[in-house]
Amino acid sequence: MSSRLKNKVAIITGAAKGQGEFEARLFASEGATVVLCDIDVEACGKTAEEISSSGGSAVSMTLDVTSEPNWIGVVEQTVEFFGKLDILVNNAGIYSRVPIENASVEEFDHILEVNLRGVFLGTKHAIPAMRTSGGGSIINISSTAGIVGNVGSGAYGASKGGVRSFTKYTAIQHASEGIRANSVHPGPIDTDMISDNLSTAEGRKSTESRIPMGRVGSIEDVAMGVLFLATDESSYMTGSELVIDGGMTAQ
Ligand SMILES: NC(=O)c1ccc[n+]([C@@H]2O[C@H](COP(=O)([O-])OP(=O)(O)OC[C@H]3O[C@@H](n4cnc5c(N)ncnc54)[C@H](O)[C@@H]3O)[C@@H](O)[C@H]2O)c1
């Protein structure tokens, strides 16, 4: 076990699977105490047990990121159990490919509710705890869809663009307190979120053809960037955008 996150306490949302789960395991292997949160608490519980039984420190908590009472409970319990909060990874998210003219108001609102309100609420309730801890790092998982447009969706891009901008407001308002906030912008990453597209040879090929490096990203690719932003190695970075997309948005 190495120790880039020794003595740090981290909350990771959307930790039941995909990127969040991998980041929870990575953070724990770097010495952090990890609170894995998701609506799917059973899956988080299994991962937390595996981390604990291999010598790491982790617990699971139920969290629907759209719920303010849920957030209050998770932050309160984290501080009660572990004494502080140093890191928040706002990773939970949902995706939609529905083009603008076919999207319903309900669908638009739901995407914004999970992807943007979730980040707002997490930030709002983490900040007082981080202030008491003497600072912290908030990492918001946006997307390349928060920087450039795409043929599918509209709501997803708007939610991720909102996350990108909201991150900068957080950074400015809390820089003097040692609370940093940065956004991460992955390109297509091989998880369940886009498995409908990647599961066909044609879909995968068409996705790969848009990426200069010629491959879809892995959960490791993103997690290594998230880890860097969580550590004190990035202590002069706040309000920045970390793009991890195989060169897709550089074109
Ligand atoms: N996979 C990609 O291609 C890609 C690309 C760019 C950005 N992202 C972003 O990365 C993040 C992680 O996505 P992933 O690829 O691991 O997807 P995933 O679908 O594998 O995992 C998403 C997780 O979020 C959880 N979640 C959904 N709604 C929730 C809610 N209301 N409250 C709490 N948890 C909730 C799910 O249960 C799931 O565990 C998301 O924010 C996503 O938008 C993904």
Short mmCIF file of C-alpha atoms and ligand atoms in Angstrom, two decimals:
data_model
loop_
_atom_site.label_atom_id
_atom_site.label_comp_id
_atom_site.label_asym_id
_atom_site.label_seq_id
_atom_site.Cartn_x
_atom_site.Cartn_y
_atom_site.Cartn_z
CA MET A 1 0.00 0.00 0.00
CA SER A 2 1.42 3.41 -0.85
CA SER A 3 0.41 6.57 0.94
CA ARG A 4 -0.40 9.51 -1.31
CA LEU A 5 -3.68 9.94 0.63
CA LYS A 6 -2.48 8.96 4.11
CA ASN A 7 -4.79 10.28 6.89
CA LYS A 8 -7.29 11.69 4.37
CA VAL A 9 -11.03 11.08 4.60
CA ALA A 10 -12.87 10.95 1.26
CA ILE A 11 -16.50 10.75 0.18
CA ILE A 12 -17.03 9.30 -3.31
CA THR A 13 -20.50 9.37 -4.88
CA GLY A 14 -21.67 6.89 -7.50
CA ALA A 15 -19.27 4.36 -5.95
CA ALA A 16 -21.40 1.27 -6.63
CA LYS A 17 -19.72 0.60 -9.97
CA GLY A 18 -17.72 2.05 -12.84
CA GLN A 19 -15.38 4.94 -12.22
CA GLY A 20 -16.54 5.63 -8.66
CA GLU A 21 -15.95 2.06 -7.50
CA PHE A 22 -12.47 2.00 -9.01
CA GLU A 23 -11.60 5.35 -7.44
CA ALA A 24 -12.76 4.10 -4.03
CA ARG A 25 -10.40 1.10 -4.29
CA LEU A 26 -7.54 3.28 -5.54
CA PHE A 27 -8.00 5.93 -2.82
CA ALA A 28 -8.09 3.23 -0.14
CA SER A 29 -4.93 1.64 -1.54
CA GLU A 30 -3.28 5.05 -1.19
CA GLY A 31 -4.15 5.20 2.51
CA ALA A 32 -7.43 7.16 2.53
CA THR A 33 -10.50 6.28 4.57
CA VAL A 34 -13.22 6.07 1.95
CA VAL A 35 -16.98 6.58 2.32
CA LEU A 36 -18.59 4.89 -0.68
CA CYS A 37 -22.00 6.41 -1.47
CA ASP A 38 -24.65 5.47 -3.99
CA ILE A 39 -28.37 4.73 -4.37
CA ASP A 40 -27.14 1.12 -4.78
CA VAL A 41 -25.76 0.76 -1.26
CA GLU A 42 -25.56 -3.04 -1.46
CA ALA A 43 -22.88 -2.89 -4.16
CA CYS A 44 -21.03 -0.18 -2.21
CA GLY A 45 -21.20 -2.36 0.91
CA LYS A 46 -19.56 -5.29 -0.90
CA THR A 47 -16.72 -3.12 -2.17
CA ALA A 48 -16.25 -1.53 1.27
CA GLU A 49 -16.02 -5.00 2.83
CA GLU A 50 -13.44 -6.10 0.25
CA ILE A 51 -11.38 -2.98 0.89
CA SER A 52 -11.56 -3.51 4.68
CA SER A 53 -10.70 -7.20 4.48
CA SER A 54 -7.58 -6.42 2.45
CA GLY A 55 -6.35 -3.96 5.07
CA GLY A 56 -7.91 -0.71 3.86
CA SER A 57 -10.44 1.56 5.52
CA ALA A 58 -13.90 1.97 3.95
CA VAL A 59 -17.60 2.15 4.77
CA SER A 60 -20.73 2.45 2.64
CA MET A 61 -23.64 4.88 3.01
CA THR A 62 -26.90 5.26 1.12
CA LEU A 63 -26.99 8.52 -0.80
CA ASP A 64 -29.33 9.80 -3.46
CA VAL A 65 -27.35 12.85 -4.58
CA THR A 66 -30.55 14.75 -5.39
CA SER A 67 -31.66 14.65 -1.72
CA GLU A 68 -30.50 17.39 0.66
CA PRO A 69 -31.44 15.40 3.81
CA ASN A 70 -29.37 12.46 2.46
CA TRP A 71 -26.36 14.74 1.97
CA ILE A 72 -26.69 16.24 5.45
CA GLY A 73 -26.74 12.73 6.92
CA VAL A 74 -23.73 11.47 4.94
CA VAL A 75 -21.51 14.44 5.79
CA GLU A 76 -22.59 14.39 9.47
CA GLN A 77 -21.91 10.66 9.79
CA THR A 78 -18.56 10.92 8.02
CA VAL A 79 -17.37 13.59 10.45
CA GLU A 80 -18.85 11.70 13.41
CA PHE A 81 -17.13 8.40 12.46
CA PHE A 82 -13.82 9.68 11.09
CA GLY A 83 -13.42 13.15 12.64
CA LYS A 84 -13.14 15.17 9.43
CA LEU A 85 -13.68 15.43 5.68
CA ASP A 86 -10.80 16.17 3.28
CA ILE A 87 -11.96 15.02 -0.17
CA LEU A 88 -15.27 14.91 -2.03
CA VAL A 89 -15.54 13.26 -5.44
CA ASN A 90 -18.87 14.23 -7.01
CA ASN A 91 -18.90 11.35 -9.47
CA ALA A 92 -22.52 10.06 -9.53
CA GLY A 93 -24.22 10.74 -12.83
CA ILE A 94 -26.72 9.60 -15.41
CA TYR A 95 -26.58 9.81 -19.19
CA SER A 96 -29.05 10.44 -21.96
CA ARG A 97 -28.64 10.34 -25.70
CA VAL A 98 -32.06 11.82 -26.57
CA PRO A 99 -31.72 14.74 -29.01
CA ILE A 100 -33.14 18.11 -27.91
CA GLU A 101 -36.36 18.13 -29.93
CA ASN A 102 -37.33 14.64 -28.71
CA ALA A 103 -36.58 15.21 -25.03
CA SER A 104 -39.35 15.68 -22.48
CA VAL A 105 -39.30 18.34 -19.78
CA GLU A 106 -39.29 15.56 -17.18
CA GLU A 107 -36.21 13.93 -18.69
CA PHE A 108 -34.37 17.24 -18.99
CA ASP A 109 -35.14 18.11 -15.38
CA HIS A 110 -34.13 14.66 -14.12
CA ILE A 111 -30.70 14.79 -15.78
CA LEU A 112 -30.07 18.27 -14.35
CA GLU A 113 -31.34 17.13 -10.96
CA VAL A 114 -28.88 14.23 -10.66
CA ASN A 115 -25.86 15.63 -12.51
CA LEU A 116 -25.98 19.29 -11.43
CA ARG A 117 -28.14 19.60 -8.32
CA GLY A 118 -26.23 16.60 -6.94
CA VAL A 119 -22.92 18.45 -7.30
CA PHE A 120 -24.38 21.63 -5.78
CA LEU A 121 -25.73 19.80 -2.73
CA GLY A 122 -22.55 17.82 -2.17
CA THR A 123 -20.46 20.97 -2.38
CA LYS A 124 -22.82 22.95 -0.15
CA HIS A 125 -22.65 20.40 2.66
CA ALA A 126 -18.99 19.41 2.30
CA ILE A 127 -17.70 22.98 2.59
CA PRO A 128 -18.44 23.59 6.31
CA ALA A 129 -16.88 20.20 7.19
CA MET A 130 -13.81 20.91 5.04
CA ARG A 131 -13.46 24.37 6.57
CA THR A 132 -13.35 22.76 10.02
CA SER A 133 -10.73 20.29 8.71
CA GLY A 134 -8.54 23.22 7.56
CA GLY A 135 -9.18 22.76 3.83
CA GLY A 136 -10.08 20.15 1.28
CA SER A 137 -10.34 19.07 -2.34
CA ILE A 138 -13.59 18.82 -4.29
CA ILE A 139 -13.39 16.95 -7.58
CA ASN A 140 -16.39 17.23 -9.86
CA ILE A 141 -16.72 14.70 -12.67
CA SER A 142 -17.94 16.64 -15.67
CA SER A 143 -17.33 15.38 -19.24
CA THR A 144 -16.01 16.48 -22.60
CA ALA A 145 -19.77 17.02 -23.16
CA GLY A 146 -19.43 19.96 -20.75
CA ILE A 147 -16.92 21.61 -23.09
CA VAL A 148 -18.09 20.79 -26.64
CA GLY A 149 -21.40 19.84 -28.25
CA ASN A 150 -22.46 16.45 -29.54
CA VAL A 151 -25.13 14.97 -31.84
CA GLY A 152 -26.98 13.23 -28.98
CA SER A 153 -28.54 14.73 -25.85
CA GLY A 154 -28.57 18.37 -24.80
CA ALA A 155 -29.63 17.91 -21.20
CA TYR A 156 -26.49 15.86 -20.45
CA GLY A 157 -24.22 18.48 -22.04
CA ALA A 158 -26.03 21.28 -20.21
CA SER A 159 -25.67 19.47 -16.89
CA LYS A 160 -21.95 18.82 -17.44
CA GLY A 161 -21.37 22.40 -18.67
CA GLY A 162 -23.10 23.52 -15.48
CA VAL A 163 -20.77 21.36 -13.41
CA ARG A 164 -17.75 22.90 -15.16
CA SER A 165 -18.90 26.43 -14.39
CA PHE A 166 -20.14 25.67 -10.87
CA THR A 167 -16.69 24.24 -10.07
CA LYS A 168 -15.07 27.58 -10.85
CA TYR A 169 -17.52 29.44 -8.57
CA THR A 170 -16.70 27.00 -5.78
CA ALA A 171 -12.97 27.48 -6.40
CA ILE A 172 -13.19 31.28 -6.26
CA GLN A 173 -15.45 31.45 -3.22
CA HIS A 174 -13.34 29.08 -1.12
CA ALA A 175 -9.74 29.49 -2.34
CA SER A 176 -8.78 31.58 0.70
CA GLU A 177 -9.94 28.77 3.02
CA GLY A 178 -7.75 26.13 1.37
CA ILE A 179 -10.73 24.40 -0.20
CA ARG A 180 -9.90 23.55 -3.81
CA ALA A 181 -12.38 22.60 -6.53
CA ASN A 182 -11.49 21.20 -9.95
CA SER A 183 -13.46 19.54 -12.72
CA VAL A 184 -12.51 16.39 -14.62
CA HIS A 185 -13.60 15.94 -18.24
CA PRO A 186 -13.43 12.35 -19.44
CA GLY A 187 -14.08 11.41 -23.05
CA PRO A 188 -15.84 8.08 -23.73
CA ILE A 189 -14.94 5.67 -20.90
CA ASP A 190 -15.62 1.93 -20.95
CA THR A 191 -18.35 1.59 -18.29
CA ASP A 192 -22.00 0.55 -18.17
CA MET A 193 -22.96 4.17 -18.87
CA ILE A 194 -22.15 3.86 -22.57
CA SER A 195 -22.22 0.05 -22.90
CA ASP A 196 -25.23 0.23 -25.25
CA ASN A 197 -22.93 1.93 -27.74
CA LEU A 198 -19.70 0.06 -27.04
CA SER A 199 -21.25 -3.42 -27.04
CA THR A 200 -21.63 -3.46 -30.83
CA ALA A 201 -18.52 -3.59 -33.02
CA GLU A 202 -19.94 -0.79 -35.13
CA GLY A 203 -20.65 1.46 -32.14
CA ARG A 204 -17.19 0.93 -30.67
CA LYS A 205 -15.52 1.56 -34.02
CA SER A 206 -17.43 4.77 -34.58
CA THR A 207 -16.55 5.98 -31.06
CA GLU A 208 -12.87 5.08 -31.52
CA SER A 209 -12.77 6.90 -34.85
CA ARG A 210 -13.49 10.19 -33.04
CA ILE A 211 -10.53 9.72 -30.66
CA PRO A 212 -7.01 10.63 -31.90
CA MET A 213 -5.45 7.97 -29.65
CA GLY A 214 -7.78 5.43 -31.28
CA ARG A 215 -9.11 3.82 -28.11
CA VAL A 216 -11.89 4.30 -25.60
CA GLY A 217 -10.67 5.39 -22.15
CA SER A 218 -10.50 3.07 -19.15
CA ILE A 219 -11.63 3.69 -15.60
CA GLU A 220 -7.93 3.71 -14.62
CA ASP A 221 -7.25 6.55 -17.07
CA VAL A 222 -9.74 8.78 -15.27
CA ALA A 223 -8.99 7.60 -11.75
CA MET A 224 -5.30 8.50 -11.97
CA GLY A 225 -6.28 12.10 -12.75
CA VAL A 226 -8.86 12.16 -9.97
CA LEU A 227 -6.26 10.79 -7.54
CA PHE A 228 -3.80 13.55 -8.48
CA LEU A 229 -6.44 16.23 -7.82
CA ALA A 230 -7.27 14.61 -4.47
CA THR A 231 -3.66 14.65 -3.24
CA ASP A 232 -1.63 17.60 -2.00
CA GLU A 233 0.50 17.16 -5.16
CA SER A 234 -2.07 19.40 -6.89
CA SER A 235 -2.15 21.95 -4.06
CA TYR A 236 -1.80 24.98 -6.40
CA MET A 237 -4.63 23.81 -8.67
CA THR A 238 -8.13 25.15 -8.21
CA GLY A 239 -10.85 26.06 -10.70
CA SER A 240 -9.05 24.06 -13.38
CA GLU A 241 -10.31 21.55 -15.93
CA LEU A 242 -8.53 18.23 -16.29
CA VAL A 243 -9.38 16.76 -19.71
CA ILE A 244 -8.83 12.99 -20.04
CA ASP A 245 -10.04 12.13 -23.53
CA GLY A 246 -7.28 10.67 -25.72
CA GLY A 247 -7.06 14.01 -27.52
CA MET A 248 -10.72 14.10 -28.61
CA THR A 249 -11.39 17.76 -27.77
CA ALA A 250 -7.94 18.93 -28.91
CA GLN A 251 -8.98 18.63 -32.56
N1 LIG B 1 -18.59 6.53 -19.08
C1 LIG B 1 -18.35 7.60 -19.82
O1 LIG B 1 -18.17 7.51 -21.05
C2 LIG B 1 -18.29 8.96 -19.17
C3 LIG B 1 -17.70 10.01 -19.90
C4 LIG B 1 -17.60 11.27 -19.31
C5 LIG B 1 -18.09 11.47 -18.04
N2 LIG B 1 -18.67 10.44 -17.36
C6 LIG B 1 -19.15 10.71 -16.01
O2 LIG B 1 -18.44 9.91 -15.09
C7 LIG B 1 -19.24 9.69 -13.92
C8 LIG B 1 -19.24 8.21 -13.57
O3 LIG B 1 -19.88 7.48 -14.59
P1 LIG B 1 -19.56 5.96 -14.96
O4 LIG B 1 -19.03 5.94 -16.33
O5 LIG B 1 -18.79 5.32 -13.87
O6 LIG B 1 -21.07 5.41 -15.02
P2 LIG B 1 -21.82 4.19 -14.28
O7 LIG B 1 -23.19 4.22 -14.87
O8 LIG B 1 -21.01 2.96 -14.37
O9 LIG B 1 -21.87 4.65 -12.76
C9 LIG B 1 -22.68 5.71 -12.30
C10 LIG B 1 -23.00 5.51 -10.83
O10 LIG B 1 -23.78 6.64 -10.37
C11 LIG B 1 -24.82 6.12 -9.54
N3 LIG B 1 -25.97 7.04 -9.46
C12 LIG B 1 -26.85 7.35 -10.43
N4 LIG B 1 -27.79 8.19 -9.96
C13 LIG B 1 -27.50 8.42 -8.65
C14 LIG B 1 -28.08 9.19 -7.61
N5 LIG B 1 -29.21 9.90 -7.82
N6 LIG B 1 -27.50 9.21 -6.40
C15 LIG B 1 -26.38 8.47 -6.16
N7 LIG B 1 -25.77 7.71 -7.09
C16 LIG B 1 -26.32 7.69 -8.32
C17 LIG B 1 -25.20 4.78 -10.17
O11 LIG B 1 -25.93 3.95 -9.28
C18 LIG B 1 -23.83 4.24 -10.56
O12 LIG B 1 -23.26 3.50 -9.50
C19 LIG B 1 -20.62 10.26 -14.25
O13 LIG B 1 -20.77 11.54 -13.67
C20 LIG B 1 -20.60 10.36 -15.77
O14 LIG B 1 -21.49 11.32 -16.26
C21 LIG B 1 -18.77 9.19 -17.89
#
